């Protein structure tokens, strides 16, 4: 068997679904974690600069942000490791192994490990659905603020007075109701929307949301591939004596 023929057989049986899912998972997690971390830092600066002068008002928020940033570090490490393990599991059950080395030779441990990957991937998909939904919340808040700024910049498009158009961080639970001022209105809000900090943070949250969506798609692909791999592994192991 020549080298080219051997490579061709490997490519025919390669786990393309796992390969695509792994690449999408790495991309999505990197985008979500990297952009999410910086977006949280930008939010912290915006709150303490424009929405509250009293540290006690946003002390709890800062603690929550820092906690989420540490969670992001762990999430990135876990998914990069888990994605690599799922890719290895995909290669284990690929047709390339059978074509090169003969029939599948499975063990009870191998089938149990494959079933474990299926269960973990299902659980991760459910958890990441919640993460995906939560990642949409800051995008919604920033989009509402940006929309308000557009109404202030073009007053002819709204019947409300410019001074009554505000962004209130308290109504989203970002700050307590006794925080002062807690909201910014009119031309002051428009000047905030024009800052590089606001624009960058807004776009970073959008990028993090896209990363969460890409990770969710990769997990769904992994879930389908892992279920199929387990079924194939179990089928190939029938009649095999251990």
mmCIF file of C-alpha atoms in Angstrom, residues 5-202:
data_model
loop_
_atom_site.group_PDB
_atom_site.id
_atom_site.type_symbol
_atom_site.label_atom_id
_atom_site.label_comp_id
_atom_site.label_asym_id
_atom_site.label_seq_id
_atom_site.Cartn_x
_atom_site.Cartn_y
_atom_site.Cartn_z
ATOM 1 C CA UNK A 5 -3.378 5.369 -0.895
ATOM 2 C CA UNK A 6 -2.930 5.061 2.852
ATOM 3 C CA UNK A 7 -3.602 8.798 3.321
ATOM 4 C CA UNK A 8 -6.655 8.592 1.060
ATOM 5 C CA UNK A 9 -8.127 5.784 3.160
ATOM 6 C CA UNK A 10 -7.489 7.760 6.322
ATOM 7 C CA UNK A 11 -9.251 10.808 4.894
ATOM 8 C CA UNK A 12 -12.245 8.755 3.756
ATOM 9 C CA UNK A 13 -12.813 7.438 7.254
ATOM 10 C CA UNK A 14 -11.813 10.573 9.180
ATOM 11 C CA UNK A 15 -14.382 11.885 11.700
ATOM 12 C CA UNK A 16 -15.180 15.086 9.822
ATOM 13 C CA UNK A 17 -18.089 15.923 12.129
ATOM 14 C CA UNK A 18 -15.787 15.787 15.154
ATOM 15 C CA UNK A 19 -13.111 17.778 13.323
ATOM 16 C CA UNK A 20 -15.545 20.538 12.371
ATOM 17 C CA UNK A 21 -17.111 20.553 15.846
ATOM 18 C CA UNK A 22 -13.684 20.762 17.498
ATOM 19 C CA UNK A 23 -12.611 23.709 15.355
ATOM 20 C CA UNK A 24 -15.942 25.451 15.949
ATOM 21 C CA UNK A 25 -15.719 24.745 19.681
ATOM 22 C CA UNK A 26 -12.209 26.197 19.965
ATOM 23 C CA UNK A 27 -13.209 29.255 17.953
ATOM 24 C CA UNK A 28 -16.446 29.815 19.883
ATOM 25 C CA UNK A 29 -14.922 29.355 23.331
ATOM 26 C CA UNK A 30 -11.966 31.616 22.518
ATOM 27 C CA UNK A 31 -14.316 34.306 21.208
ATOM 28 C CA UNK A 32 -16.760 33.993 24.109
ATOM 29 C CA UNK A 33 -14.128 33.910 26.853
ATOM 30 C CA UNK A 34 -11.753 36.507 25.412
ATOM 31 C CA UNK A 35 -14.373 39.048 24.379
ATOM 32 C CA UNK A 36 -16.547 38.354 27.409
ATOM 33 C CA UNK A 37 -13.658 39.008 29.787
ATOM 34 C CA UNK A 38 -12.811 42.346 28.172
ATOM 35 C CA UNK A 39 -16.489 43.339 27.868
ATOM 36 C CA UNK A 40 -16.995 42.804 31.609
ATOM 37 C CA UNK A 41 -13.941 44.960 32.315
ATOM 38 C CA UNK A 42 -15.351 47.690 30.053
ATOM 39 C CA UNK A 43 -18.733 47.504 31.801
ATOM 40 C CA UNK A 44 -17.055 47.941 35.173
ATOM 41 C CA UNK A 45 -15.301 51.105 33.949
ATOM 42 C CA UNK A 46 -18.497 52.554 32.446
ATOM 43 C CA UNK A 47 -20.468 51.977 35.644
ATOM 44 C CA UNK A 48 -17.903 53.515 37.976
ATOM 45 C CA UNK A 49 -17.221 56.452 35.630
ATOM 46 C CA UNK A 50 -20.724 57.519 34.590
ATOM 47 C CA UNK A 51 -23.444 55.801 36.623
ATOM 48 C CA UNK A 52 -22.274 55.912 40.238
ATOM 49 C CA UNK A 53 -19.702 57.805 42.247
ATOM 50 C CA UNK A 54 -20.199 55.773 45.405
ATOM 51 C CA UNK A 55 -18.078 52.617 45.486
ATOM 52 C CA UNK A 56 -20.531 50.878 47.796
ATOM 53 C CA UNK A 57 -23.209 51.111 45.111
ATOM 54 C CA UNK A 58 -21.285 48.960 42.652
ATOM 55 C CA UNK A 59 -19.031 46.987 44.997
ATOM 56 C CA UNK A 60 -21.227 43.891 44.686
ATOM 57 C CA UNK A 61 -21.284 44.248 40.883
ATOM 58 C CA UNK A 62 -17.487 44.363 40.744
ATOM 59 C CA UNK A 63 -17.247 41.227 42.885
ATOM 60 C CA UNK A 64 -19.674 39.445 40.568
ATOM 61 C CA UNK A 65 -17.731 40.582 37.489
ATOM 62 C CA UNK A 66 -14.436 39.373 38.929
ATOM 63 C CA UNK A 67 -16.025 36.036 39.856
ATOM 64 C CA UNK A 68 -17.348 35.617 36.301
ATOM 65 C CA UNK A 69 -13.921 36.423 34.911
ATOM 66 C CA UNK A 70 -12.395 33.607 36.961
ATOM 67 C CA UNK A 71 -15.181 31.302 35.752
ATOM 68 C CA UNK A 72 -14.268 32.297 32.196
ATOM 69 C CA UNK A 73 -10.671 31.159 32.750
ATOM 70 C CA UNK A 74 -11.883 27.758 33.946
ATOM 71 C CA UNK A 75 -14.430 27.485 31.129
ATOM 72 C CA UNK A 76 -11.786 28.107 28.480
ATOM 73 C CA UNK A 77 -9.417 25.515 29.943
ATOM 74 C CA UNK A 78 -12.147 22.907 30.334
ATOM 75 C CA UNK A 79 -13.565 23.227 26.832
ATOM 76 C CA UNK A 80 -10.191 23.149 25.114
ATOM 77 C CA UNK A 81 -9.390 19.929 26.973
ATOM 78 C CA UNK A 82 -12.829 18.407 26.470
ATOM 79 C CA UNK A 83 -12.869 19.284 22.768
ATOM 80 C CA UNK A 84 -9.545 17.502 22.304
ATOM 81 C CA UNK A 85 -10.872 14.436 24.160
ATOM 82 C CA UNK A 86 -14.006 14.334 22.020
ATOM 83 C CA UNK A 87 -11.901 14.573 18.883
ATOM 84 C CA UNK A 88 -9.764 11.660 20.096
ATOM 85 C CA UNK A 89 -12.925 9.680 20.830
ATOM 86 C CA UNK A 90 -14.153 10.415 17.321
ATOM 87 C CA UNK A 91 -10.946 9.047 15.825
ATOM 88 C CA UNK A 92 -11.276 5.966 18.024
ATOM 89 C CA UNK A 93 -14.562 5.009 16.405
ATOM 90 C CA UNK A 94 -13.815 6.191 12.897
ATOM 91 C CA UNK A 95 -13.890 3.950 9.863
ATOM 92 C CA UNK A 96 -10.229 4.747 9.209
ATOM 93 C CA UNK A 97 -9.240 2.549 12.140
ATOM 94 C CA UNK A 98 -11.209 -0.363 10.770
ATOM 95 C CA UNK A 99 -9.897 0.069 7.227
ATOM 96 C CA UNK A 100 -6.266 0.123 8.345
ATOM 97 C CA UNK A 101 -6.213 -2.278 11.261
ATOM 98 C CA UNK A 102 -9.142 -4.557 10.454
ATOM 99 C CA UNK A 103 -12.333 -5.045 12.432
ATOM 100 C CA UNK A 104 -13.114 -3.002 15.461
ATOM 101 C CA UNK A 105 -11.844 -4.503 18.689
ATOM 102 C CA UNK A 106 -13.788 -2.895 21.453
ATOM 103 C CA UNK A 107 -13.668 -3.439 25.156
ATOM 104 C CA UNK A 108 -16.232 -2.936 27.866
ATOM 105 C CA UNK A 109 -14.116 -0.034 29.094
ATOM 106 C CA UNK A 110 -14.103 1.507 25.607
ATOM 107 C CA UNK A 111 -17.876 1.313 25.268
ATOM 108 C CA UNK A 112 -18.338 2.640 28.789
ATOM 109 C CA UNK A 113 -16.045 5.561 28.061
ATOM 110 C CA UNK A 114 -17.956 6.362 24.890
ATOM 111 C CA UNK A 115 -21.266 6.275 26.810
ATOM 112 C CA UNK A 116 -19.760 8.625 29.402
ATOM 113 C CA UNK A 117 -18.846 11.120 26.667
ATOM 114 C CA UNK A 118 -22.424 10.982 25.395
ATOM 115 C CA UNK A 119 -23.843 11.742 28.845
ATOM 116 C CA UNK A 120 -21.396 14.544 29.588
ATOM 117 C CA UNK A 121 -21.975 16.142 26.185
ATOM 118 C CA UNK A 122 -25.755 16.082 26.666
ATOM 119 C CA UNK A 123 -25.366 17.741 30.086
ATOM 120 C CA UNK A 124 -22.944 20.357 28.747
ATOM 121 C CA UNK A 125 -25.322 21.199 25.911
ATOM 122 C CA UNK A 126 -28.155 21.879 28.361
ATOM 123 C CA UNK A 127 -25.891 24.019 30.574
ATOM 124 C CA UNK A 128 -24.552 25.943 27.584
ATOM 125 C CA UNK A 129 -28.104 26.716 26.454
ATOM 126 C CA UNK A 130 -28.425 28.704 29.683
ATOM 127 C CA UNK A 131 -25.047 30.368 29.083
ATOM 128 C CA UNK A 132 -26.151 31.283 25.554
ATOM 129 C CA UNK A 133 -29.367 32.818 26.888
ATOM 130 C CA UNK A 134 -27.487 34.763 29.579
ATOM 131 C CA UNK A 135 -24.972 36.090 27.037
ATOM 132 C CA UNK A 136 -27.862 37.739 25.194
ATOM 133 C CA UNK A 137 -28.808 39.847 28.238
ATOM 134 C CA UNK A 138 -25.900 42.363 28.110
ATOM 135 C CA UNK A 139 -26.331 42.635 24.338
ATOM 136 C CA UNK A 140 -29.990 43.525 24.936
ATOM 137 C CA UNK A 141 -29.075 46.138 27.565
ATOM 138 C CA UNK A 142 -26.410 47.782 25.422
ATOM 139 C CA UNK A 143 -28.644 47.690 22.352
ATOM 140 C CA UNK A 144 -31.419 49.466 24.268
ATOM 141 C CA UNK A 145 -28.930 52.098 25.399
ATOM 142 C CA UNK A 146 -27.626 52.529 21.872
ATOM 143 C CA UNK A 147 -31.196 52.840 20.549
ATOM 144 C CA UNK A 148 -31.922 55.538 23.127
ATOM 145 C CA UNK A 149 -28.826 57.410 22.002
ATOM 146 C CA UNK A 150 -30.011 57.228 18.421
ATOM 147 C CA UNK A 151 -33.307 58.806 19.474
ATOM 148 C CA UNK A 152 -31.389 61.596 21.217
ATOM 149 C CA UNK A 153 -29.130 62.137 18.201
ATOM 150 C CA UNK A 154 -32.146 62.301 15.872
ATOM 151 C CA UNK A 155 -34.926 63.894 17.946
ATOM 152 C CA UNK A 156 -37.222 64.181 14.926
ATOM 153 C CA UNK A 157 -37.720 60.402 15.058
ATOM 154 C CA UNK A 158 -39.283 60.481 18.526
ATOM 155 C CA UNK A 159 -41.981 62.529 20.210
ATOM 156 C CA UNK A 160 -40.322 62.358 23.632
ATOM 157 C CA UNK A 161 -38.160 65.172 24.941
ATOM 158 C CA UNK A 162 -34.405 64.639 24.833
ATOM 159 C CA UNK A 163 -34.116 65.230 28.567
ATOM 160 C CA UNK A 164 -36.536 62.389 29.312
ATOM 161 C CA UNK A 165 -34.572 59.813 27.314
ATOM 162 C CA UNK A 166 -32.351 57.963 29.791
ATOM 163 C CA UNK A 167 -30.345 54.827 30.379
ATOM 164 C CA UNK A 168 -31.051 53.575 33.895
ATOM 165 C CA UNK A 169 -28.643 50.896 35.129
ATOM 166 C CA UNK A 170 -30.874 50.293 38.144
ATOM 167 C CA UNK A 171 -33.806 48.990 36.133
ATOM 168 C CA UNK A 172 -31.659 46.089 34.851
ATOM 169 C CA UNK A 173 -30.460 45.145 38.322
ATOM 170 C CA UNK A 174 -26.917 46.317 37.569
ATOM 171 C CA UNK A 175 -27.080 48.834 40.428
ATOM 172 C CA UNK A 176 -29.299 48.988 43.527
ATOM 173 C CA UNK A 177 -32.293 51.336 43.420
ATOM 174 C CA UNK A 178 -30.705 53.693 45.960
ATOM 175 C CA UNK A 179 -27.633 54.203 43.754
ATOM 176 C CA UNK A 180 -26.980 57.788 42.704
ATOM 177 C CA UNK A 181 -27.323 58.953 40.036
ATOM 178 C CA UNK A 182 -27.924 55.446 38.638
ATOM 179 C CA UNK A 183 -29.047 56.838 35.310
ATOM 180 C CA UNK A 184 -27.802 59.195 32.633
ATOM 181 C CA UNK A 185 -30.101 61.205 30.369
ATOM 182 C CA UNK A 186 -30.158 63.430 27.335
ATOM 183 C CA UNK A 187 -26.980 64.846 25.855
ATOM 184 C CA UNK A 188 -24.879 63.319 28.632
ATOM 185 C CA UNK A 189 -26.011 59.859 27.584
ATOM 186 C CA UNK A 190 -25.316 60.661 23.943
ATOM 187 C CA UNK A 191 -21.759 61.679 24.810
ATOM 188 C CA UNK A 192 -21.275 58.333 26.590
ATOM 189 C CA UNK A 193 -22.531 56.406 23.567
ATOM 190 C CA UNK A 194 -19.983 58.199 21.417
ATOM 191 C CA UNK A 195 -17.043 57.172 23.580
ATOM 192 C CA UNK A 196 -14.696 54.430 22.421
ATOM 193 C CA UNK A 197 -15.287 52.593 25.716
ATOM 194 C CA UNK A 198 -19.009 52.189 25.098
ATOM 195 C CA UNK A 199 -18.630 51.254 21.441
ATOM 196 C CA UNK A 200 -15.904 48.719 22.159
ATOM 197 C CA UNK A 201 -17.765 47.132 25.073
ATOM 198 C CA UNK A 202 -20.965 46.874 23.042
#
